[in-house]
Amino acid sequence: MPWTYRPRRCPVLGDGSLERLKREGRIVVVGASLAGLRAAETLRAEGFAGSLTMIGDEPHEPYDRPPLSKQVLLGRAGADRTALPRLRSVDATWRLGVPATGLEMAARLVRLADGDEVPYDRLLIATGVRARPWPRAAEAELDGVLVLRGRDDGAALARRLAAGPKRVLVIGAGFTGSEIASACRERGLPVTVAERGAAPLVGALGGVVGAVAARMQREHGVDLRCGVMVTALEGDASGRVRAAHLSDGSTVETDVVIVSLGATRNTEWLAGSGLGAGPRGIACDAGCRAFDIRGIVTDDIYAAGDVARCPHPLFGYQFLSLEHWGNAVSQARIAAHNMISESTERIPHMEVPAFWSSQFGVNIKSVGVPSLGTEITISQGALDSHRFIGVYGYQGRVIGAVAFDHARWLPFYQELIETTAPFPPAFPTVDRRSDGQRPVDADFPDPSVPTHGPTVTVGGYAPADRRMTFTPAH
Amino acid sequence: MRIAVDLNRCQGYAQCAFLAPEIFAMHGEEALLYDPDADEAQRAKLAQAVAACPVQAILVDAVDVPAEAVSGAR
Ligand SMILES: Cc1cc2nc3c(=O)[nH]c(=O)nc-3n(C[C@H](O)[C@H](O)[C@H](O)COP(=O)(O)OP(=O)(O)OC[C@H]3O[C@@H](n4cnc5c(N)ncnc54)[C@H](O)[C@@H]3O)c2cc1C
Ligand code: SF4
């Protein structure tokens, strides 16, 4: 494992309860995917010898999702062959194919859909997110209307693409939607992309970079329609999708529709439990300990991955939920470490967010939180060439950076973010072309206008936010 | 053999693609594509690629997968 903790021997063991927990305690992980698996590995690596139960609603063992919208759609790998490597043995009881349906915090037990109750001493919640479905249920059920989040979705979509559809319609041009469109073009399939915002990727990267993404799509033959909404999907007599109607009055004839409208956090099963969980995720402290609804931190319930929402010191301690692979891995390890550590030995999650995507043969990577930025400057390369670095500024400091085929430079920008370097950055050593000198408005859409949804959600109280009123109950 | 590449770490040096072209391939200038479940016959080459990656971005199985993990049994 390239990244391990070396736990120090703890001089004070208090009442010995921690040693007992590590020897014979019960740890339950709900959500048996990337974060769940990496947490389990860390628990065993750090000497947890008690019982470990992994609960997952999918029937599959943990698998990797990023290849689903890349290798799998290109036909280079089967969707059933992306199981995650085991970095060490975990010796756990796996309860796969059965969702957790409830949490009893006082009794410390998790309820399962099959009626079982699983008691815990420490609980890790890593239930992630799911794809937002097409909102009109009858239309969502038409044959040929799909989403892409899980392995089964990936297999179904790969099958449809292999069958050679007449035209594919992708609704929503976020990262997943854009990667799907890219794969379709590479396979020579006609594809239309309908995006409510002004350009692809605008929610995550803003309009300046979004314009580059739009050009890339069009140059590769995508029929990209921006600023439009799909208003209805229409089926034929046998219930197969045949057309989509758009808000500009046009119609797209299509036999495969992929709904890529962002994600919903899997927290419904926690309703009524008293845990601070809602549509924005599970609120937790920097050490991944979950809050209850009274704002009091629990000491036995942790959250990690896409479902977690943590304050980040580099971003004004605002609560961030990140739908990023690297974030799931690092939070999982931190949560696992902290749940079996003395309070003085716990570590905070402070990693700079990072994300990658590849589409139309271009490697897109970002660090920091571009979507918090208000201004952008192109510090290297040029927008026209699809090879550049965009640096995002917020209140006079560097807050994020995105690289199009310029990934090797990103560690440099990551350091600027970590050291809260001033924006616009002043460095004489890297190439600076004329179109990059002056910062311009990064052109993010009004957050109240929904798009496909960014992969970073900023939620929770910001010190500069004056819209809140405090209404005590009594 | 299961493979996952931490593409946040990957710097696109393409070392892996030279050493194990059956598993790793560059896609465009610097994006990396890989076979997440490589053939057993590639084991030696994969090990070379893992060792050669300058940023240790390639993650592979360290253990044989325990039976209960795939069975879904209690
Ligand atoms: C198609 C696709 C492409 C992606 N590409 C990239 C990329 O290029 N770069 C990047 O950084 N990130 C990418 N991501 C995001 C990345 O995969 C996620 O950030 C990561 O999977 C998060 O891991 P997780 O374990 O937190 O959540 P998940 O992987 O969502 O796992 C949560 C698990 O919990 C299960 N679950 C939910 N509710 C319950 C319940 N009540 N009981 C039991 N189990 C439950 C779910 O079914 C799921 O198996 C991509 C995601 C997708 C879908
Ligand atoms: S050798 Fe490592 S850094 Fe280079 S392309 Fe392969 S995975 Fe990426």
Coordinates of C-alpha atoms and ligand atoms in Angstrom, one line a residue:
Chain A
M1 CA 0.0 0.0 0.0
P2 CA 1.6 3.3 -1.0
W3 CA 0.0 5.2 1.7
T4 CA -0.1 3.8 5.2
Y5 CA -0.3 5.1 8.7
R6 CA 2.3 4.1 11.2
P7 CA 0.3 4.2 14.4
R8 CA 2.4 5.2 17.3
R9 CA 2.2 3.3 20.6
C10 CA -0.1 5.2 22.8
P11 CA 1.4 6.0 26.2
V12 CA -1.9 6.4 28.0
L13 CA -4.5 3.7 27.4
G14 CA -7.2 5.3 29.6
D15 CA -9.4 2.6 30.9
G16 CA -8.3 0.0 28.3
S17 CA -11.5 0.2 26.4
L18 CA -9.8 1.1 23.2
E19 CA -7.5 -2.0 23.4
R20 CA -10.6 -4.1 24.0
L21 CA -12.3 -2.6 21.0
K22 CA -9.3 -3.4 18.8
R23 CA -9.1 -6.9 20.2
E24 CA -12.8 -8.0 20.3
G25 CA -14.9 -5.1 19.2
R26 CA -17.5 -5.1 16.4
I27 CA -17.1 -2.8 13.4
V28 CA -19.8 -2.5 10.8
V29 CA -19.3 -0.8 7.4
V30 CA -22.4 0.1 5.4
G31 CA -21.6 0.6 1.8
A32 CA -19.3 -2.0 0.4
S33 CA -17.6 -0.1 -2.4
L34 CA -14.4 1.9 -2.8
A35 CA -14.5 3.7 0.6
G36 CA -15.9 0.7 2.4
L37 CA -13.2 -1.6 1.1
R38 CA -10.3 0.8 1.7
A39 CA -11.5 1.4 5.3
A40 CA -11.7 -2.3 6.0
E41 CA -8.1 -2.8 4.7
T42 CA -6.9 0.0 6.9
L43 CA -8.7 -1.4 10.0
R44 CA -6.9 -4.7 9.6
A45 CA -3.6 -3.0 8.7
E46 CA -3.8 -1.1 11.9
G47 CA -4.4 -4.1 14.0
F48 CA -8.1 -4.3 14.4
A49 CA -8.7 -7.9 15.3
G50 CA -12.4 -7.9 16.2
S51 CA -15.4 -8.7 14.0
L52 CA -15.8 -6.8 10.8
T53 CA -19.1 -6.8 8.8
M54 CA -19.4 -5.3 5.4
I55 CA -23.0 -4.5 4.3
G56 CA -23.7 -3.6 0.7
D57 CA -26.9 -3.4 -1.3
E58 CA -25.3 -4.4 -4.5
P59 CA -24.7 -8.1 -5.0
H60 CA -21.2 -7.5 -6.3
E61 CA -18.0 -7.3 -4.4
P62 CA -16.4 -3.9 -4.4
Y63 CA -15.6 -2.6 -7.9
D64 CA -14.1 0.5 -9.4
R65 CA -16.5 2.9 -11.1
P66 CA -14.3 5.3 -13.1
P67 CA -13.6 2.6 -15.8
L68 CA -17.4 2.2 -16.3
S69 CA -17.7 5.4 -18.3
K70 CA -14.3 4.9 -20.0
Q71 CA -12.8 1.5 -20.7
V72 CA -16.2 -0.3 -20.4
L73 CA -18.0 1.9 -22.9
L74 CA -15.1 1.8 -25.3
G75 CA -15.5 -2.0 -25.2
R76 CA -12.0 -2.5 -23.8
A77 CA -13.2 -4.1 -20.5
G78 CA -16.2 -5.9 -19.3
A79 CA -18.3 -4.1 -16.7
D80 CA -18.1 -7.3 -14.6
R81 CA -14.3 -7.1 -14.6
T82 CA -13.6 -3.9 -12.7
A83 CA -13.5 -5.5 -9.2
L84 CA -11.1 -3.5 -7.0
P85 CA -7.8 -5.0 -6.2
R86 CA -7.4 -6.1 -2.6
L87 CA -4.4 -4.3 -1.1
R88 CA -4.4 -6.7 1.8
S89 CA -6.7 -9.4 3.2
V90 CA -9.6 -8.1 5.3
D91 CA -11.2 -11.1 6.9
A92 CA -14.7 -9.8 7.1
T93 CA -18.3 -11.1 7.0
W94 CA -19.8 -9.8 3.8
R95 CA -23.5 -9.2 3.6
L96 CA -23.9 -8.3 0.0
G97 CA -27.2 -7.7 -1.9
V98 CA -29.0 -6.5 1.2
P99 CA -29.5 -2.8 1.9
A100 CA -29.3 -1.3 5.4
T101 CA -32.7 0.2 6.1
G102 CA -32.3 1.8 9.5
L103 CA -30.0 2.9 12.2
E104 CA -30.7 2.7 16.0
M105 CA -28.1 5.0 17.5
A106 CA -28.9 4.4 21.2
A107 CA -29.0 0.6 20.8
R108 CA -26.0 0.8 18.4
L109 CA -27.4 -1.4 15.7
V110 CA -28.1 -1.3 12.0
R111 CA -31.3 -2.8 10.5
L112 CA -31.2 -4.7 7.3
A113 CA -33.9 -5.1 4.7
D114 CA -34.0 -8.8 5.3
G115 CA -35.1 -8.1 8.9
D116 CA -31.7 -8.7 10.5
E117 CA -30.1 -6.4 13.0
V118 CA -26.4 -6.0 13.2
P119 CA -24.9 -4.5 16.4
Y120 CA -21.8 -2.4 16.3
D121 CA -19.3 -0.7 18.5
R122 CA -18.1 1.5 15.7
L123 CA -20.0 2.2 12.5
L124 CA -18.7 3.5 9.2
I125 CA -21.2 4.9 6.7
A126 CA -20.0 4.8 3.1
T127 CA -23.2 4.6 1.1
G128 CA -22.1 7.0 -1.6
V129 CA -24.5 8.5 -4.1
R130 CA -26.8 7.2 -6.8
A131 CA -27.7 8.6 -10.2
R132 CA -30.6 11.0 -10.3
P133 CA -33.2 9.3 -12.4
W134 CA -35.3 10.9 -15.1
P135 CA -38.0 12.8 -13.1
R136 CA -41.0 11.5 -15.0
A137 CA -41.4 8.0 -13.8
A138 CA -43.4 6.6 -16.8
E139 CA -40.8 7.9 -19.2
A140 CA -37.9 6.8 -17.1
E141 CA -39.2 3.2 -17.5
L142 CA -39.2 3.2 -21.3
D143 CA -36.9 0.6 -22.7
G144 CA -33.6 2.3 -23.7
V145 CA -33.6 5.0 -21.0
L146 CA -30.6 4.4 -18.7
V147 CA -28.4 6.0 -16.1
L148 CA -24.8 5.2 -15.4
R149 CA -23.6 4.7 -11.8
G150 CA -23.2 1.0 -11.1
R151 CA -21.7 -2.0 -12.7
D152 CA -25.1 -3.3 -13.9
D153 CA -25.7 0.1 -15.5
G154 CA -22.3 -0.1 -17.2
A155 CA -23.0 -3.5 -18.6
A156 CA -26.5 -2.5 -19.9
L157 CA -25.1 0.6 -21.6
A158 CA -22.2 -1.2 -23.1
R159 CA -24.6 -3.8 -24.5
R160 CA -26.7 -1.0 -26.0
L161 CA -23.8 0.7 -27.6
A162 CA -22.4 -2.6 -29.0
A163 CA -25.8 -3.2 -30.7
G164 CA -25.3 -0.1 -32.8
P165 CA -28.1 2.3 -31.9
K166 CA -29.3 4.8 -34.5
R167 CA -28.6 7.7 -32.2
V168 CA -27.7 8.1 -28.6
L169 CA -29.1 11.0 -26.5
V170 CA -27.2 12.1 -23.4
I171 CA -29.1 14.4 -21.1
G172 CA -26.7 16.5 -19.0
A173 CA -23.1 17.3 -20.0
G174 CA -21.3 16.9 -16.7
F175 CA -18.2 14.7 -16.5
T176 CA -20.1 11.4 -16.8
G177 CA -22.4 12.7 -19.6
S178 CA -19.4 14.1 -21.5
E179 CA -17.4 10.8 -21.1
I180 CA -20.3 8.9 -22.4
A181 CA -20.6 11.2 -25.4
S182 CA -16.9 10.8 -26.0
A183 CA -17.1 7.0 -26.0
C184 CA -20.0 7.0 -28.4
R185 CA -18.1 9.1 -30.9
E186 CA -15.1 6.9 -30.6
R187 CA -17.3 4.0 -31.5
G188 CA -18.6 5.9 -34.4
L189 CA -22.1 6.3 -33.0
P190 CA -24.2 9.4 -33.6
V191 CA -24.8 11.2 -30.4
T192 CA -26.7 14.2 -29.3
V193 CA -26.0 15.9 -25.9
A194 CA -28.6 18.2 -24.4
E195 CA -27.4 20.5 -21.6
R196 CA -29.4 23.0 -19.7
G197 CA -26.4 25.2 -18.9
A198 CA -24.4 27.2 -21.4
A199 CA -21.7 24.6 -22.0
P200 CA -20.5 21.2 -20.9
L201 CA -18.8 21.0 -17.5
V202 CA -19.9 24.5 -16.6
G203 CA -21.0 23.5 -13.1
A204 CA -17.6 22.1 -12.2
L205 CA -15.3 24.3 -14.3
G206 CA -17.2 27.4 -15.4
G207 CA -18.0 28.9 -18.7
V208 CA -14.5 29.8 -19.9
V209 CA -13.3 26.2 -19.7
G210 CA -16.8 25.0 -20.6
A211 CA -16.5 26.7 -24.0
V212 CA -13.4 24.6 -24.7
A213 CA -15.3 21.5 -23.7
A214 CA -18.1 22.5 -26.1
R215 CA -15.6 23.0 -28.9
M216 CA -14.0 19.7 -28.2
Q217 CA -17.4 17.9 -28.4
R218 CA -18.4 19.6 -31.7
E219 CA -15.0 19.0 -33.3
H220 CA -15.5 15.3 -32.5
G221 CA -18.9 15.3 -34.2
V222 CA -21.2 15.5 -31.1
D223 CA -24.5 17.2 -31.8
L224 CA -24.3 19.4 -28.7
R225 CA -27.3 21.5 -27.8
C226 CA -26.8 23.9 -24.9
G227 CA -29.3 26.1 -23.1
V228 CA -32.0 23.6 -23.7
M229 CA -34.0 21.2 -21.6
V230 CA -35.4 17.9 -22.6
T231 CA -39.1 18.3 -21.8
A232 CA -40.4 14.8 -22.6
L233 CA -39.3 11.4 -23.8
E234 CA -41.6 9.5 -26.1
G235 CA -41.9 5.7 -26.5
D236 CA -43.2 3.6 -29.3
A237 CA -46.1 1.1 -29.1
S238 CA -43.8 -1.6 -27.6
G239 CA -42.5 0.7 -24.8
R240 CA -39.2 1.5 -26.4
V241 CA -37.9 5.1 -26.4
R242 CA -38.0 6.6 -29.8
A243 CA -37.7 10.4 -29.4
A244 CA -37.0 13.2 -27.1
H245 CA -38.7 16.6 -27.2
L246 CA -36.6 19.7 -26.3
S247 CA -37.6 23.0 -24.9
D248 CA -36.6 24.8 -28.1
G249 CA -39.4 22.9 -29.9
S250 CA -37.0 20.5 -31.6
T251 CA -37.3 16.7 -31.5
V252 CA -34.4 14.2 -31.4
E253 CA -35.0 10.7 -32.7
T254 CA -33.1 8.3 -30.5
D255 CA -33.2 4.7 -29.3
V256 CA -30.8 5.1 -26.3
V257 CA -31.2 7.9 -23.8
I258 CA -28.7 8.2 -20.9
V259 CA -29.8 10.4 -18.1
S260 CA -26.7 12.1 -16.6
L261 CA -28.3 14.7 -14.3
G262 CA -26.0 14.3 -11.3
A263 CA -26.4 12.3 -8.2
T264 CA -28.4 12.0 -5.0
R265 CA -26.8 11.0 -1.7
N266 CA -27.8 7.7 -0.2
T267 CA -29.0 8.9 3.2
E268 CA -32.7 8.1 3.2
W269 CA -32.1 5.0 5.2
L270 CA -30.9 7.2 8.0
A271 CA -34.1 9.2 8.2
G272 CA -35.4 9.5 11.7
S273 CA -32.2 8.0 13.2
G274 CA -31.1 11.3 14.7
L275 CA -28.0 11.4 12.7
G276 CA -27.1 14.6 10.9
A277 CA -27.8 13.1 7.5
G278 CA -29.8 14.7 4.6
P279 CA -29.9 15.3 0.9
R280 CA -26.5 17.1 1.2
G281 CA -24.9 14.1 2.8
I282 CA -23.8 13.2 6.3
A283 CA -22.3 16.1 8.2
C284 CA -19.1 15.2 10.0
D285 CA -16.0 16.8 11.6
A286 CA -12.6 16.9 10.0
G287 CA -11.9 13.5 11.5
C288 CA -14.9 11.9 9.7
R289 CA -17.0 11.6 12.9
A290 CA -20.6 12.1 12.1
F291 CA -22.7 14.8 13.7
D292 CA -26.1 14.1 15.1
I293 CA -29.0 16.4 14.3
R294 CA -28.3 18.4 17.4
G295 CA -24.9 19.3 16.1
I296 CA -23.1 17.1 18.6
V297 CA -20.4 15.0 17.2
T298 CA -20.8 11.2 17.8
D299 CA -17.8 9.2 18.7
D300 CA -18.9 5.9 17.3
I301 CA -20.3 6.7 13.9
Y302 CA -18.1 7.8 11.0
A303 CA -18.7 8.7 7.4
A304 CA -16.5 8.6 4.3
G305 CA -16.6 9.0 0.6
D306 CA -19.3 10.6 -1.6
V307 CA -21.9 10.5 1.1
A308 CA -19.7 12.5 3.6
R309 CA -19.8 16.2 4.1
C310 CA -16.8 17.6 5.9
P311 CA -15.4 21.0 6.8
H312 CA -12.2 21.8 5.0
P313 CA -9.6 24.2 6.4
L314 CA -8.4 25.4 3.0
F315 CA -11.9 26.4 2.0
G316 CA -12.9 28.4 5.0
Y317 CA -14.0 25.3 6.9
Q318 CA -17.0 25.1 4.7
F319 CA -18.6 21.7 4.4
L320 CA -17.6 20.0 1.2
S321 CA -19.0 16.9 -0.3
L322 CA -16.8 15.6 -3.1
E323 CA -17.7 13.0 -5.6
H324 CA -14.1 12.2 -6.2
W325 CA -12.3 8.8 -6.2
G326 CA -9.3 10.1 -4.3
N327 CA -11.4 11.7 -1.6
A328 CA -13.2 8.4 -1.0
V329 CA -9.9 6.6 -0.5
S330 CA -8.4 9.1 1.8
Q331 CA -11.5 9.7 3.9
A332 CA -11.9 6.0 4.3
R333 CA -8.4 5.6 5.6
I334 CA -8.8 8.5 8.0
A335 CA -12.1 7.3 9.3
A336 CA -10.8 3.8 9.8
H337 CA -7.7 5.1 11.6
N338 CA -9.7 7.5 13.8
M339 CA -12.3 5.0 14.9
I340 CA -9.7 2.8 16.6
S341 CA -7.5 5.6 17.9
E342 CA -7.3 7.7 21.1
S343 CA -8.5 11.2 20.5
T344 CA -5.0 12.6 20.6
E345 CA -4.0 10.2 17.9
R346 CA -6.7 11.1 15.4
I347 CA -5.9 12.8 12.2
P348 CA -8.0 15.3 10.2
H349 CA -8.8 15.0 6.5
M350 CA -7.0 17.9 4.9
E351 CA -6.2 16.6 1.5
V352 CA -6.5 19.0 -1.4
P353 CA -9.4 17.8 -3.5
A354 CA -8.3 16.3 -6.8
F355 CA -10.2 14.8 -9.7
W356 CA -9.5 13.4 -13.2
S357 CA -11.5 12.7 -16.3
S358 CA -10.7 11.8 -19.8
Q359 CA -12.8 12.6 -22.8
F360 CA -12.1 13.0 -26.5
G361 CA -8.6 11.9 -26.0
V362 CA -7.9 14.7 -23.6
N363 CA -6.7 14.2 -20.0
I364 CA -8.6 16.6 -17.7
K365 CA -7.5 16.9 -14.2
S366 CA -8.3 19.4 -11.4
V367 CA -7.0 20.2 -8.0
G368 CA -8.6 22.4 -5.3
V369 CA -12.2 23.5 -5.8
P370 CA -12.5 25.3 -9.1
S371 CA -16.2 25.9 -8.6
L372 CA -15.5 28.1 -5.7
G373 CA -13.5 30.4 -7.9
T374 CA -14.9 33.6 -9.4
E375 CA -12.0 34.5 -11.7
I376 CA -9.8 32.4 -14.0
T377 CA -6.5 33.0 -15.7
I378 CA -4.8 30.7 -18.3
S379 CA -1.4 30.4 -16.9
Q380 CA 0.1 27.9 -19.4
G381 CA -0.8 26.8 -22.8
A382 CA -3.7 28.2 -24.7
L383 CA -7.5 27.5 -24.7
D384 CA -7.5 27.1 -28.5
S385 CA -5.1 24.2 -28.4
H386 CA -7.0 22.2 -25.8
R387 CA -3.7 22.1 -23.9
F388 CA -3.6 24.6 -21.0
I389 CA -3.8 25.2 -17.3
G390 CA -6.6 27.4 -15.9
V391 CA -6.1 28.8 -12.4
Y392 CA -9.1 29.8 -10.4
G393 CA -9.1 32.7 -8.0
Y394 CA -11.3 33.6 -5.1
Q395 CA -10.9 36.7 -3.0
G396 CA -7.4 37.3 -4.1
R397 CA -6.1 33.8 -3.6
V398 CA -5.6 30.6 -5.7
I399 CA -8.5 28.2 -5.0
G400 CA -8.3 25.7 -7.8
A401 CA -6.7 24.7 -11.1
V402 CA -7.7 22.6 -14.0
A403 CA -5.3 21.0 -16.6
F404 CA -6.2 19.9 -20.1
D405 CA -3.4 17.7 -21.2
H406 CA -1.0 19.5 -18.9
A407 CA -1.3 17.2 -15.8
R408 CA 2.4 17.1 -14.9
W409 CA 2.2 20.7 -13.8
L410 CA -0.6 20.2 -11.3
P411 CA 1.5 19.5 -8.2
F412 CA 2.9 23.0 -8.7
Y413 CA -0.6 24.5 -8.6
Q414 CA -1.6 22.2 -5.7
E415 CA 1.1 23.8 -3.7
L416 CA -0.2 27.3 -4.5
I417 CA -3.6 26.2 -3.2
E418 CA -2.1 24.7 -0.1
T419 CA -0.1 27.8 0.7
T420 CA -3.1 30.1 -0.1
A421 CA -0.9 31.9 -2.7
P422 CA -2.2 35.2 -4.1
F423 CA -4.3 35.3 -7.2
P424 CA -3.5 36.1 -10.0
P425 CA -0.4 34.0 -9.4
A426 CA 2.9 35.8 -10.3
F427 CA 5.6 33.4 -11.5
P428 CA 8.1 34.3 -14.2
T429 CA 9.3 30.8 -14.8
V430 CA 6.5 29.2 -16.7
D431 CA 5.4 30.0 -20.2
R432 CA 2.9 32.8 -20.4
R433 CA 1.0 33.5 -23.5
S434 CA -1.0 36.6 -24.3
D435 CA -4.4 35.1 -23.7
G436 CA -3.5 34.1 -20.2
Q437 CA -2.2 37.2 -18.6
R438 CA -5.3 38.8 -17.5
P439 CA -7.8 37.1 -15.1
V440 CA -11.4 37.1 -16.4
D441 CA -14.7 36.1 -14.9
A442 CA -14.7 32.3 -14.6
D443 CA -18.3 32.4 -15.6
F444 CA -19.9 29.9 -13.3
P445 CA -23.7 29.6 -13.7
D446 CA -26.0 31.0 -11.1
P447 CA -26.1 28.2 -8.5
S448 CA -29.9 28.6 -8.2
V449 CA -30.2 27.4 -11.8
P450 CA -29.7 23.7 -11.8
T451 CA -27.5 22.0 -14.3
H452 CA -26.2 18.5 -14.4
G453 CA -24.7 19.3 -11.0
P454 CA -21.1 19.8 -10.2
T455 CA -19.0 17.0 -8.5
V456 CA -18.3 19.2 -5.6
T457 CA -21.1 20.5 -3.4
V458 CA -20.4 23.3 -1.1
G459 CA -22.9 23.2 1.7
G460 CA -23.2 24.5 5.2
Y461 CA -22.6 27.7 6.8
A462 CA -20.0 30.1 5.4
P463 CA -18.9 33.0 7.6
A464 CA -19.7 35.4 4.8
D465 CA -23.2 34.0 4.4
R466 CA -25.8 36.4 6.0
R467 CA -28.9 34.7 4.8
M468 CA -29.5 32.6 7.9
T469 CA -31.7 33.4 10.8
F470 CA -31.6 31.6 14.1
T471 CA -34.9 30.5 15.4
P472 CA -34.7 28.8 18.7
A473 CA -37.4 26.2 19.3
H474 CA -38.4 27.7 22.7
Chain B
M1 CA -5.3 -9.9 -11.7
R2 CA -7.2 -6.9 -10.6
I3 CA -5.8 -3.5 -11.3
A4 CA -6.9 0.1 -10.4
V5 CA -4.8 3.1 -11.3
D6 CA -4.9 6.1 -9.0
L7 CA -5.1 8.6 -11.9
N8 CA -4.8 11.5 -9.5
R9 CA -1.2 10.3 -8.9
C10 CA -0.5 9.2 -12.4
Q11 CA 1.7 11.6 -14.2
G12 CA 1.3 10.0 -17.6
Y13 CA 5.0 9.0 -17.9
A14 CA 3.9 6.0 -19.9
Q15 CA 6.4 3.7 -18.3
C16 CA 3.7 1.1 -17.7
A17 CA 2.6 1.3 -21.3
F18 CA 6.1 0.5 -22.5
L19 CA 6.5 -2.3 -20.1
A20 CA 3.1 -3.9 -20.3
P21 CA 1.4 -2.7 -23.5
E22 CA -1.2 -5.5 -23.2
I23 CA -2.5 -3.9 -20.1
F24 CA -1.7 -0.2 -20.3
A25 CA -2.2 2.2 -23.3
M26 CA -2.0 5.9 -23.7
H27 CA -5.2 7.4 -25.0
G28 CA -4.4 10.7 -26.7
E29 CA -1.5 12.7 -25.5
E30 CA -1.5 11.8 -21.8
A31 CA -4.6 10.0 -20.7
L32 CA -4.1 6.4 -19.6
L33 CA -6.4 3.5 -20.3
Y34 CA -5.8 0.1 -18.7
D35 CA -7.4 -3.3 -18.5
P36 CA -8.8 -3.5 -14.9
D37 CA -8.7 -7.3 -15.0
A38 CA -5.5 -8.4 -16.8
D39 CA -4.8 -11.8 -17.9
E40 CA -2.8 -14.1 -15.6
A41 CA -0.2 -14.5 -18.4
Q42 CA 0.8 -10.9 -17.9
R43 CA 1.7 -11.2 -14.3
A44 CA 5.4 -10.7 -14.7
K45 CA 5.0 -7.7 -17.0
L46 CA 2.5 -6.2 -14.6
A47 CA 4.9 -6.5 -11.8
Q48 CA 7.5 -4.7 -13.8
A49 CA 5.1 -1.9 -14.6
V50 CA 4.1 -1.6 -11.0
A51 CA 7.7 -1.3 -9.9
A52 CA 8.6 1.1 -12.6
C53 CA 5.8 3.6 -12.1
P54 CA 7.6 6.6 -10.6
V55 CA 4.6 7.6 -8.6
Q56 CA 3.3 4.2 -7.5
A57 CA 0.0 4.8 -9.0
I58 CA -0.8 1.3 -10.0
L59 CA -2.7 -0.8 -7.4
V60 CA -2.9 -4.5 -7.8
D61 CA -4.0 -7.4 -5.7
A62 CA -1.7 -8.2 -2.8
V63 CA -3.7 -11.2 -1.7
D64 CA -5.9 -13.8 -3.3
V65 CA -9.4 -12.8 -2.9
P66 CA -11.1 -14.6 0.0
A67 CA -13.9 -16.9 -1.0
E68 CA -16.6 -15.3 1.1
A69 CA -16.0 -12.0 -0.6
V70 CA -17.4 -13.3 -3.9
S71 CA -20.0 -15.6 -2.5
G72 CA -22.1 -12.9 -0.8
A73 CA -22.8 -15.4 2.0
R74 CA -23.1 -14.4 5.6
Ligands
LIG1 C1 -19.3 6.3 -14.2 C2 -18.4 7.0 -13.1 C3 -17.2 7.5 -13.5 C4 -16.4 8.1 -12.5 N1 -15.2 8.6 -12.9 C5 -14.4 9.3 -12.0 C6 -13.2 9.8 -12.4 O1 -12.8 9.8 -13.5 N2 -12.4 10.5 -11.4 C7 -12.8 10.5 -10.1 O2 -12.1 11.1 -9.3 N3 -14.0 10.0 -9.7 C8 -14.8 9.4 -10.6 N4 -16.0 8.8 -10.2 C9 -16.5 9.0 -8.8 C10 -16.0 7.8 -7.9 O3 -16.3 6.6 -8.5 C11 -16.6 8.0 -6.6 O4 -16.2 9.2 -6.0 C12 -16.4 6.8 -5.7 O5 -17.0 5.6 -6.2 C13 -17.0 7.0 -4.3 O6 -16.8 5.9 -3.5 P1 -17.8 5.6 -2.3 O7 -17.4 4.3 -1.7 O8 -17.9 6.8 -1.4 O9 -19.3 5.5 -2.9 P2 -19.9 4.5 -4.0 O10 -18.8 4.0 -4.9 O11 -21.1 5.1 -4.5 O12 -20.3 3.3 -3.1 C14 -21.4 3.3 -2.2 C15 -22.0 1.9 -2.1 O13 -22.9 1.9 -1.0 C16 -24.1 1.2 -1.5 N5 -25.2 1.5 -0.7 C17 -26.0 2.7 -0.8 N6 -27.0 2.7 0.1 C18 -26.9 1.5 0.8 C19 -27.6 1.0 1.9 N7 -28.6 1.6 2.5 N8 -27.2 -0.2 2.4 C20 -26.1 -0.9 1.9 N9 -25.4 -0.4 0.8 C21 -25.7 0.8 0.3 C22 -24.1 1.6 -2.9 O14 -25.0 0.7 -3.7 C23 -22.7 1.5 -3.3 O15 -22.3 0.2 -3.7 C24 -16.8 8.2 -11.2 C25 -18.1 7.7 -10.8 C26 -18.9 7.1 -11.8 C27 -20.2 6.5 -11.4
SF4_2 S1 3.9 4.5 -15.1 FE1 2.6 5.3 -13.5 S2 2.7 7.5 -13.8 FE2 3.3 6.5 -15.7 S3 1.5 6.3 -17.0 FE3 1.8 4.4 -15.9 S4 0.6 4.7 -14.1 FE4 0.9 6.7 -14.9

